[in-house]
Amino acid sequence: MWSRNSVQCGKKLIVAITANTSWYIYNFRKNTIIALLKEGYEVIVFSPEDAYTDKIKALGCHFKNLEIDRGGKNIIKDVKAIWNFYMFYKKNEIAIALNFTPKNNIYSTIAASYSNVKIINNIAGLGAVFVKNSFLTFILKKLYKFSQKKASFVFFQNKEDKFLFDKAGIKISEFDILPGSGVDLKRFTPCEAPDNGIVVFALMARLLIEKGIIEYALSARELKIKYKEKVRFLLIGYIDEKTRRSITKEQIKLWVDEGSIEYLGGTDNIELIIKKVDCVVLPSFYREGVPKSLLEAAALGKPIVTTNNVGCRETVDDGLSGYLCEPKSVTDLKEKMEMIITHSHQERVTMGMNGRKKMESCFDENIVIDKYLKAIKKLCN
């Protein structure tokens, strides 16, 4: 039966969900789509076609291909992206659009303002560019200032990003703070690593320099020399060949060949790997929202070593569920990882379960979905 809030004049209200990859929508917003469909909304996903497009369609929603250059700086392509959004809203009776990822937050909002479509944006971290003093930063702030005042509602994933918006004079009508993207506590359930005398670390992320991949590899090299076969260091993630900030295949091969890193590539079943590790590491110095990989690791009952950095520090109670280290410091990262090594197996398990409790109380994905459903119903009414 249709929800009364999702029906208008006998028709289902149409909710659009946009992002710069279908991979993102399927891996981060699948349960949001399912919840919207259960509430009686019609859902159209507007994102570039990729290997996850068919999986999105299988959820029961519609799909439209979006042409957008997610990492480029070509003005002509960006203007074309705004036009693509405008035509999408003109041809489809969209009541409200949920935007994710930076260019979508900006360009979709601009286009929607000329199409009588209400907008909910999600600011999932502002990246490295936003805090630099460069011409690109100047342009980016101007675009945010022009576009976000046209949004109906804006979700932030941490309070520091909202503070940066205020500092930059970026005005928004209504906002709320989310616990990141949340984590699916039914999918990610605690599992102890084998108590076999080998401490296994894992870093799972997009393989960008700002994620601290190099610092992790350098720490692994030194710890491997000291502890030899008693430690293992896994690296999991896709190489983003479209950006110059990506770690290269050649660099990863060097680490693998010297025996410090084991590279597993990307995976859609990360929980199957992480269940067998003792600790998850993310030495990011990127302006994160709240890293999904850390939420998933904590939900699986794994202690975390991450940086005392925006977005990352929110996931850890330092000394209880993991350790915080200084960004860009190989020395401090290695020291915190060594503390994990020298803990007993049971001490690591206890830290991991402390993290699980934190996920249950603060980062349940249902909290995020519920906030979205309430915002949509309020705006549609």
mmCIF file of N, CA and C in Angstrom, residues 217-331:
data_model
loop_
_atom_site.group_PDB
_atom_site.id
_atom_site.type_symbol
_atom_site.label_atom_id
_atom_site.label_comp_id
_atom_site.label_asym_id
_atom_site.label_seq_id
_atom_site.Cartn_x
_atom_site.Cartn_y
_atom_site.Cartn_z
ATOM 1 N N ALA A 217 52.085 2.183 3.686
ATOM 2 C CA ALA A 217 53.075 1.291 3.090
ATOM 3 C C ALA A 217 54.442 1.441 3.752
ATOM 4 N N LEU A 218 54.826 2.679 4.070
ATOM 5 C CA LEU A 218 56.118 2.910 4.726
ATOM 6 C C LEU A 218 56.123 2.331 6.139
ATOM 7 N N SER A 219 55.007 2.483 6.850
ATOM 8 C CA SER A 219 54.894 1.905 8.192
ATOM 9 C C SER A 219 54.939 0.380 8.118
ATOM 10 N N ALA A 220 54.244 -0.168 7.134
ATOM 11 C CA ALA A 220 54.226 -1.619 6.951
ATOM 12 C C ALA A 220 55.631 -2.144 6.676
ATOM 13 N N ARG A 221 56.386 -1.436 5.867
ATOM 14 C CA ARG A 221 57.756 -1.860 5.540
ATOM 15 C C ARG A 221 58.604 -1.982 6.806
ATOM 16 N N GLU A 222 58.530 -0.974 7.669
ATOM 17 C CA GLU A 222 59.359 -0.991 8.877
ATOM 18 C C GLU A 222 58.885 -2.058 9.873
ATOM 19 N N LEU A 223 57.569 -2.188 10.003
ATOM 20 C CA LEU A 223 57.039 -3.186 10.942
ATOM 21 C C LEU A 223 57.283 -4.607 10.442
ATOM 22 N N LYS A 224 57.280 -4.769 9.131
ATOM 23 C CA LYS A 224 57.544 -6.086 8.551
ATOM 24 C C LYS A 224 58.984 -6.510 8.811
ATOM 25 N N ILE A 225 59.896 -5.562 8.754
ATOM 26 C CA ILE A 225 61.302 -5.854 9.045
ATOM 27 C C ILE A 225 61.467 -6.311 10.492
ATOM 28 N N LYS A 226 60.716 -5.665 11.396
ATOM 29 C CA LYS A 226 60.850 -5.964 12.824
ATOM 30 C C LYS A 226 60.128 -7.249 13.218
ATOM 31 N N TYR A 227 58.906 -7.445 12.700
ATOM 32 C CA TYR A 227 58.074 -8.560 13.171
ATOM 33 C C TYR A 227 57.997 -9.723 12.174
ATOM 34 N N LYS A 228 58.522 -9.512 10.982
ATOM 35 C CA LYS A 228 58.620 -10.560 9.948
ATOM 36 C C LYS A 228 57.280 -11.251 9.687
ATOM 37 N N GLU A 229 57.208 -12.565 9.855
ATOM 38 C CA GLU A 229 56.010 -13.330 9.494
ATOM 39 C C GLU A 229 54.881 -13.208 10.516
ATOM 40 N N LYS A 230 55.106 -12.450 11.581
ATOM 41 C CA LYS A 230 54.070 -12.279 12.603
ATOM 42 C C LYS A 230 53.069 -11.175 12.244
ATOM 43 N N VAL A 231 53.317 -10.468 11.118
ATOM 44 C CA VAL A 231 52.405 -9.400 10.694
ATOM 45 C C VAL A 231 52.146 -9.494 9.190
ATOM 46 N N ARG A 232 50.966 -9.053 8.811
ATOM 47 C CA ARG A 232 50.602 -8.953 7.393
ATOM 48 C C ARG A 232 49.887 -7.620 7.182
ATOM 49 N N PHE A 233 50.056 -7.054 5.974
ATOM 50 C CA PHE A 233 49.465 -5.758 5.675
ATOM 51 C C PHE A 233 48.741 -5.832 4.331
ATOM 52 N N LEU A 234 47.412 -5.763 4.384
ATOM 53 C CA LEU A 234 46.586 -5.856 3.191
ATOM 54 C C LEU A 234 46.231 -4.463 2.673
ATOM 55 N N LEU A 235 46.146 -4.327 1.376
ATOM 56 C CA LEU A 235 45.699 -3.094 0.734
ATOM 57 C C LEU A 235 44.559 -3.462 -0.201
ATOM 58 N N ILE A 236 43.399 -2.824 0.006
ATOM 59 C CA ILE A 236 42.186 -3.177 -0.730
ATOM 60 C C ILE A 236 41.573 -1.915 -1.322
ATOM 61 N N GLY A 237 41.328 -1.925 -2.612
ATOM 62 C CA GLY A 237 40.684 -0.768 -3.224
ATOM 63 C C GLY A 237 40.990 -0.668 -4.698
ATOM 64 N N TYR A 238 40.187 0.159 -5.359
ATOM 65 C CA TYR A 238 40.344 0.351 -6.793
ATOM 66 C C TYR A 238 41.328 1.479 -7.082
ATOM 67 N N ILE A 239 42.149 1.285 -8.100
ATOM 68 C CA ILE A 239 43.035 2.346 -8.572
ATOM 69 C C ILE A 239 42.215 3.289 -9.443
ATOM 70 N N ASP A 240 42.205 4.559 -9.088
ATOM 71 C CA ASP A 240 41.421 5.549 -9.825
ATOM 72 C C ASP A 240 42.316 6.185 -10.890
ATOM 73 N N GLU A 241 42.343 5.595 -12.068
ATOM 74 C CA GLU A 241 43.260 6.038 -13.109
ATOM 75 C C GLU A 241 42.862 7.374 -13.726
ATOM 76 N N LYS A 242 41.663 7.874 -13.386
ATOM 77 C CA LYS A 242 41.203 9.134 -13.956
ATOM 78 C C LYS A 242 41.727 10.353 -13.196
ATOM 79 N N THR A 243 42.401 10.129 -12.080
ATOM 80 C CA THR A 243 42.925 11.266 -11.318
ATOM 81 C C THR A 243 44.421 11.134 -11.109
ATOM 82 N N ARG A 244 45.112 12.261 -11.140
ATOM 83 C CA ARG A 244 46.565 12.280 -10.939
ATOM 84 C C ARG A 244 46.924 12.034 -9.479
ATOM 85 N N ARG A 245 45.942 12.073 -8.593
ATOM 86 C CA ARG A 245 46.194 11.855 -7.170
ATOM 87 C C ARG A 245 46.193 10.380 -6.804
ATOM 88 N N SER A 246 45.963 9.525 -7.791
ATOM 89 C CA SER A 246 45.868 8.101 -7.515
ATOM 90 C C SER A 246 47.246 7.461 -7.346
ATOM 91 N N ILE A 247 47.322 6.467 -6.458
ATOM 92 C CA ILE A 247 48.499 5.612 -6.371
ATOM 93 C C ILE A 247 48.565 4.794 -7.661
ATOM 94 N N THR A 248 49.746 4.646 -8.231
ATOM 95 C CA THR A 248 49.872 3.959 -9.509
ATOM 96 C C THR A 248 50.052 2.452 -9.333
ATOM 97 N N LYS A 249 49.774 1.719 -10.409
ATOM 98 C CA LYS A 249 49.994 0.273 -10.419
ATOM 99 C C LYS A 249 51.465 -0.042 -10.184
ATOM 100 N N GLU A 250 52.343 0.804 -10.750
ATOM 101 C CA GLU A 250 53.786 0.581 -10.617
ATOM 102 C C GLU A 250 54.232 0.714 -9.164
ATOM 103 N N GLN A 251 53.673 1.696 -8.465
ATOM 104 C CA GLN A 251 54.045 1.882 -7.066
ATOM 105 C C GLN A 251 53.585 0.703 -6.218
ATOM 106 N N ILE A 252 52.370 0.262 -6.449
ATOM 107 C CA ILE A 252 51.847 -0.882 -5.696
ATOM 108 C C ILE A 252 52.688 -2.129 -5.963
ATOM 109 N N LYS A 253 53.094 -2.318 -7.214
ATOM 110 C CA LYS A 253 53.922 -3.481 -7.555
ATOM 111 C C LYS A 253 55.246 -3.468 -6.795
ATOM 112 N N LEU A 254 55.820 -2.284 -6.617
ATOM 113 C CA LEU A 254 57.074 -2.176 -5.855
ATOM 114 C C LEU A 254 56.873 -2.623 -4.414
ATOM 115 N N TRP A 255 55.787 -2.197 -3.805
ATOM 116 C CA TRP A 255 55.509 -2.583 -2.415
ATOM 117 C C TRP A 255 55.259 -4.081 -2.301
ATOM 118 N N VAL A 256 54.533 -4.614 -3.282
ATOM 119 C CA VAL A 256 54.242 -6.052 -3.265
ATOM 120 C C VAL A 256 55.523 -6.860 -3.460
ATOM 121 N N ASP A 257 56.347 -6.417 -4.407
ATOM 122 C CA ASP A 257 57.581 -7.145 -4.709
ATOM 123 C C ASP A 257 58.552 -7.166 -3.532
ATOM 124 N N GLU A 258 58.566 -6.086 -2.740
ATOM 125 C CA GLU A 258 59.475 -6.055 -1.597
ATOM 126 C C GLU A 258 58.909 -6.817 -0.403
ATOM 127 N N GLY A 259 57.651 -7.239 -0.495
ATOM 128 C CA GLY A 259 57.070 -8.094 0.534
ATOM 129 C C GLY A 259 56.405 -7.392 1.691
ATOM 130 N N SER A 260 56.222 -6.070 1.595
ATOM 131 C CA SER A 260 55.613 -5.353 2.720
ATOM 132 C C SER A 260 54.092 -5.284 2.617
ATOM 133 N N ILE A 261 53.564 -5.269 1.388
ATOM 134 C CA ILE A 261 52.131 -5.100 1.160
ATOM 135 C C ILE A 261 51.582 -6.268 0.349
ATOM 136 N N GLU A 262 50.355 -6.678 0.674
ATOM 137 C CA GLU A 262 49.605 -7.633 -0.141
ATOM 138 C C GLU A 262 48.425 -6.875 -0.752
ATOM 139 N N TYR A 263 48.431 -6.727 -2.070
ATOM 140 C CA TYR A 263 47.366 -5.976 -2.736
ATOM 141 C C TYR A 263 46.283 -6.917 -3.238
ATOM 142 N N LEU A 264 45.028 -6.694 -2.790
ATOM 143 C CA LEU A 264 43.914 -7.576 -3.120
ATOM 144 C C LEU A 264 42.971 -7.001 -4.167
ATOM 145 N N GLY A 265 43.258 -5.782 -4.648
ATOM 146 C CA GLY A 265 42.361 -5.157 -5.608
ATOM 147 C C GLY A 265 41.083 -4.683 -4.949
ATOM 148 N N GLY A 266 40.039 -4.466 -5.755
ATOM 149 C CA GLY A 266 38.751 -4.032 -5.220
ATOM 150 C C GLY A 266 37.826 -5.213 -5.005
ATOM 151 N N THR A 267 36.781 -5.001 -4.228
ATOM 152 C CA THR A 267 35.818 -6.072 -3.951
ATOM 153 C C THR A 267 34.467 -5.484 -3.560
ATOM 154 N N ASP A 268 33.400 -6.224 -3.849
ATOM 155 C CA ASP A 268 32.055 -5.837 -3.412
ATOM 156 C C ASP A 268 31.645 -6.570 -2.150
ATOM 157 N N ASN A 269 32.500 -7.462 -1.682
ATOM 158 C CA ASN A 269 32.201 -8.246 -0.478
ATOM 159 C C ASN A 269 33.299 -8.039 0.553
ATOM 160 N N ILE A 270 33.497 -6.784 0.922
ATOM 161 C CA ILE A 270 34.609 -6.428 1.795
ATOM 162 C C ILE A 270 34.524 -7.113 3.142
ATOM 163 N N GLU A 271 33.306 -7.405 3.608
ATOM 164 C CA GLU A 271 33.158 -8.011 4.929
ATOM 165 C C GLU A 271 33.796 -9.394 4.999
ATOM 166 N N LEU A 272 33.831 -10.117 3.889
ATOM 167 C CA LEU A 272 34.425 -11.449 3.873
ATOM 168 C C LEU A 272 35.924 -11.393 4.144
ATOM 169 N N ILE A 273 36.550 -10.290 3.736
ATOM 170 C CA ILE A 273 37.987 -10.107 3.981
ATOM 171 C C ILE A 273 38.231 -9.556 5.374
ATOM 172 N N ILE A 274 37.498 -8.514 5.734
ATOM 173 C CA ILE A 274 37.757 -7.807 6.987
ATOM 174 C C ILE A 274 37.439 -8.668 8.209
ATOM 175 N N LYS A 275 36.525 -9.622 8.076
ATOM 176 C CA LYS A 275 36.238 -10.513 9.197
ATOM 177 C C LYS A 275 37.483 -11.260 9.666
ATOM 178 N N LYS A 276 38.449 -11.449 8.761
ATOM 179 C CA LYS A 276 39.635 -12.235 9.073
ATOM 180 C C LYS A 276 40.827 -11.388 9.509
ATOM 181 N N VAL A 277 40.675 -10.054 9.539
ATOM 182 C CA VAL A 277 41.786 -9.197 9.928
ATOM 183 C C VAL A 277 41.651 -8.767 11.384
ATOM 184 N N ASP A 278 42.760 -8.269 11.926
ATOM 185 C CA ASP A 278 42.785 -7.860 13.335
ATOM 186 C C ASP A 278 42.569 -6.370 13.530
ATOM 187 N N CYS A 279 42.885 -5.572 12.504
ATOM 188 C CA CYS A 279 42.801 -4.112 12.661
ATOM 189 C C CYS A 279 42.677 -3.466 11.287
ATOM 190 N N VAL A 280 41.861 -2.408 11.212
ATOM 191 C CA VAL A 280 41.719 -1.639 9.976
ATOM 192 C C VAL A 280 42.364 -0.268 10.153
ATOM 193 N N VAL A 281 43.116 0.138 9.139
ATOM 194 C CA VAL A 281 43.895 1.378 9.199
ATOM 195 C C VAL A 281 43.444 2.327 8.092
ATOM 196 N N LEU A 282 43.315 3.610 8.413
ATOM 197 C CA LEU A 282 43.064 4.633 7.391
ATOM 198 C C LEU A 282 43.764 5.923 7.816
ATOM 199 N N PRO A 283 45.002 6.140 7.337
ATOM 200 C CA PRO A 283 45.771 7.332 7.748
ATOM 201 C C PRO A 283 45.460 8.557 6.881
ATOM 202 N N SER A 284 44.192 8.817 6.649
ATOM 203 C CA SER A 284 43.772 9.845 5.704
ATOM 204 C C SER A 284 44.084 11.258 6.195
ATOM 205 N N PHE A 285 44.567 12.091 5.281
ATOM 206 C CA PHE A 285 44.669 13.529 5.564
ATOM 207 C C PHE A 285 43.787 14.305 4.588
ATOM 208 N N TYR A 286 42.845 13.605 3.980
ATOM 209 C CA TYR A 286 41.803 14.158 3.123
ATOM 210 C C TYR A 286 40.696 14.712 4.019
ATOM 211 N N ARG A 287 39.969 15.735 3.557
ATOM 212 C CA ARG A 287 38.825 16.228 4.330
ATOM 213 C C ARG A 287 37.652 15.287 4.111
ATOM 214 N N GLU A 288 37.579 14.256 4.944
ATOM 215 C CA GLU A 288 36.555 13.234 4.824
ATOM 216 C C GLU A 288 35.205 13.753 5.314
ATOM 217 N N GLY A 289 34.133 13.068 4.883
ATOM 218 C CA GLY A 289 32.837 13.243 5.530
ATOM 219 C C GLY A 289 32.916 12.419 6.798
ATOM 220 N N VAL A 290 32.542 11.161 6.704
ATOM 221 C CA VAL A 290 32.873 10.132 7.688
ATOM 222 C C VAL A 290 33.156 8.881 6.858
ATOM 223 N N PRO A 291 34.377 8.365 6.864
ATOM 224 C CA PRO A 291 34.734 7.262 5.960
ATOM 225 C C PRO A 291 33.885 6.010 6.188
ATOM 226 N N LYS A 292 33.252 5.551 5.123
ATOM 227 C CA LYS A 292 32.411 4.358 5.185
ATOM 228 C C LYS A 292 33.221 3.138 5.598
ATOM 229 N N SER A 293 34.471 3.069 5.147
ATOM 230 C CA SER A 293 35.300 1.902 5.458
ATOM 231 C C SER A 293 35.528 1.757 6.952
ATOM 232 N N LEU A 294 35.662 2.873 7.676
ATOM 233 C CA LEU A 294 35.876 2.803 9.118
ATOM 234 C C LEU A 294 34.600 2.393 9.847
ATOM 235 N N LEU A 295 33.454 2.866 9.373
ATOM 236 C CA LEU A 295 32.182 2.468 9.979
ATOM 237 C C LEU A 295 31.958 0.966 9.804
ATOM 238 N N GLU A 296 32.262 0.471 8.619
ATOM 239 C CA GLU A 296 32.085 -0.956 8.354
ATOM 240 C C GLU A 296 33.042 -1.793 9.198
ATOM 241 N N ALA A 297 34.287 -1.316 9.316
ATOM 242 C CA ALA A 297 35.278 -2.046 10.113
ATOM 243 C C ALA A 297 34.846 -2.123 11.580
ATOM 244 N N ALA A 298 34.397 -1.003 12.125
ATOM 245 C CA ALA A 298 33.969 -0.983 13.523
ATOM 246 C C ALA A 298 32.736 -1.859 13.729
ATOM 247 N N ALA A 299 31.817 -1.833 12.772
ATOM 248 C CA ALA A 299 30.627 -2.676 12.874
ATOM 249 C C ALA A 299 30.994 -4.155 12.874
ATOM 250 N N LEU A 300 32.091 -4.500 12.188
ATOM 251 C CA LEU A 300 32.570 -5.879 12.153
ATOM 252 C C LEU A 300 33.357 -6.251 13.406
ATOM 253 N N GLY A 301 33.495 -5.286 14.304
ATOM 254 C CA GLY A 301 34.184 -5.552 15.567
ATOM 255 C C GLY A 301 35.696 -5.491 15.461
ATOM 256 N N LYS A 302 36.201 -4.594 14.608
ATOM 257 C CA LYS A 302 37.643 -4.456 14.437
ATOM 258 C C LYS A 302 38.140 -3.136 15.032
ATOM 259 N N PRO A 303 39.234 -3.167 15.781
ATOM 260 C CA PRO A 303 39.831 -1.905 16.232
ATOM 261 C C PRO A 303 40.334 -1.113 15.021
ATOM 262 N N ILE A 304 40.386 0.202 15.182
ATOM 263 C CA ILE A 304 40.740 1.099 14.081
ATOM 264 C C ILE A 304 41.950 1.942 14.456
ATOM 265 N N VAL A 305 42.836 2.136 13.493
ATOM 266 C CA VAL A 305 43.889 3.144 13.610
ATOM 267 C C VAL A 305 43.653 4.150 12.492
ATOM 268 N N THR A 306 43.371 5.380 12.859
ATOM 269 C CA THR A 306 43.124 6.415 11.864
ATOM 270 C C THR A 306 43.657 7.746 12.359
ATOM 271 N N THR A 307 43.560 8.762 11.530
ATOM 272 C CA THR A 307 44.157 10.054 11.859
ATOM 273 C C THR A 307 43.217 10.930 12.684
ATOM 274 N N ASN A 308 43.822 11.802 13.467
ATOM 275 C CA ASN A 308 43.079 12.815 14.208
ATOM 276 C C ASN A 308 42.716 13.919 13.219
ATOM 277 N N ASN A 309 41.806 13.577 12.319
ATOM 278 C CA ASN A 309 41.489 14.400 11.165
ATOM 279 C C ASN A 309 39.970 14.484 11.025
ATOM 280 N N VAL A 310 39.486 15.559 10.423
ATOM 281 C CA VAL A 310 38.056 15.754 10.257
ATOM 282 C C VAL A 310 37.432 14.531 9.596
ATOM 283 N N GLY A 311 36.322 14.058 10.160
ATOM 284 C CA GLY A 311 35.622 12.907 9.626
ATOM 285 C C GLY A 311 36.123 11.590 10.174
ATOM 286 N N CYS A 312 37.444 11.463 10.322
ATOM 287 C CA CYS A 312 38.026 10.209 10.808
ATOM 288 C C CYS A 312 37.916 10.086 12.323
ATOM 289 N N ARG A 313 38.224 11.178 13.025
ATOM 290 C CA ARG A 313 38.263 11.118 14.492
ATOM 291 C C ARG A 313 36.902 10.775 15.095
ATOM 292 N N GLU A 314 35.818 11.070 14.357
ATOM 293 C CA GLU A 314 34.480 10.796 14.869
ATOM 294 C C GLU A 314 34.206 9.308 15.030
ATOM 295 N N THR A 315 34.958 8.463 14.335
ATOM 296 C CA THR A 315 34.654 7.031 14.323
ATOM 297 C C THR A 315 35.314 6.264 15.458
ATOM 298 N N VAL A 316 36.249 6.898 16.189
ATOM 299 C CA VAL A 316 37.064 6.183 17.169
ATOM 300 C C VAL A 316 37.013 6.865 18.532
ATOM 301 N N ASP A 317 36.896 6.072 19.577
ATOM 302 C CA ASP A 317 37.150 6.542 20.931
ATOM 303 C C ASP A 317 38.595 6.155 21.238
ATOM 304 N N ASP A 318 39.478 7.153 21.202
ATOM 305 C CA ASP A 318 40.920 6.905 21.271
ATOM 306 C C ASP A 318 41.286 6.116 22.524
ATOM 307 N N GLY A 319 41.942 4.982 22.311
ATOM 308 C CA GLY A 319 42.357 4.129 23.412
ATOM 309 C C GLY A 319 41.330 3.095 23.807
ATOM 310 N N LEU A 320 40.078 3.266 23.364
ATOM 311 C CA LEU A 320 39.019 2.323 23.700
ATOM 312 C C LEU A 320 38.632 1.426 22.527
ATOM 313 N N SER A 321 38.427 2.042 21.363
ATOM 314 C CA SER A 321 38.046 1.254 20.186
ATOM 315 C C SER A 321 39.104 1.324 19.089
ATOM 316 N N GLY A 322 40.211 1.980 19.400
ATOM 317 C CA GLY A 322 41.290 2.117 18.429
ATOM 318 C C GLY A 322 42.210 3.250 18.842
ATOM 319 N N TYR A 323 42.995 3.734 17.876
ATOM 320 C CA TYR A 323 43.949 4.807 18.176
ATOM 321 C C TYR A 323 43.934 5.868 17.088
ATOM 322 N N LEU A 324 44.124 7.109 17.522
ATOM 323 C CA LEU A 324 44.274 8.227 16.597
ATOM 324 C C LEU A 324 45.746 8.586 16.474
ATOM 325 N N CYS A 325 46.165 8.890 15.249
ATOM 326 C CA CYS A 325 47.549 9.304 15.022
ATOM 327 C C CYS A 325 47.557 10.633 14.275
ATOM 328 N N GLU A 326 48.716 11.248 14.216
ATOM 329 C CA GLU A 326 48.839 12.533 13.539
ATOM 330 C C GLU A 326 48.859 12.342 12.023
ATOM 331 N N PRO A 327 48.132 13.179 11.283
ATOM 332 C CA PRO A 327 48.142 13.067 9.824
ATOM 333 C C PRO A 327 49.542 13.242 9.250
ATOM 334 N N LYS A 328 49.866 12.461 8.225
ATOM 335 C CA LYS A 328 51.124 12.526 7.471
ATOM 336 C C LYS A 328 52.348 12.102 8.277
ATOM 337 N N SER A 329 52.157 11.556 9.466
ATOM 338 C CA SER A 329 53.284 11.146 10.309
ATOM 339 C C SER A 329 53.449 9.629 10.263
ATOM 340 N N VAL A 330 54.473 9.168 9.545
ATOM 341 C CA VAL A 330 54.768 7.746 9.483
ATOM 342 C C VAL A 330 55.181 7.243 10.866
ATOM 343 N N THR A 331 55.933 8.064 11.579
ATOM 344 C CA THR A 331 56.417 7.686 12.917
ATOM 345 C C THR A 331 55.263 7.411 13.869
#
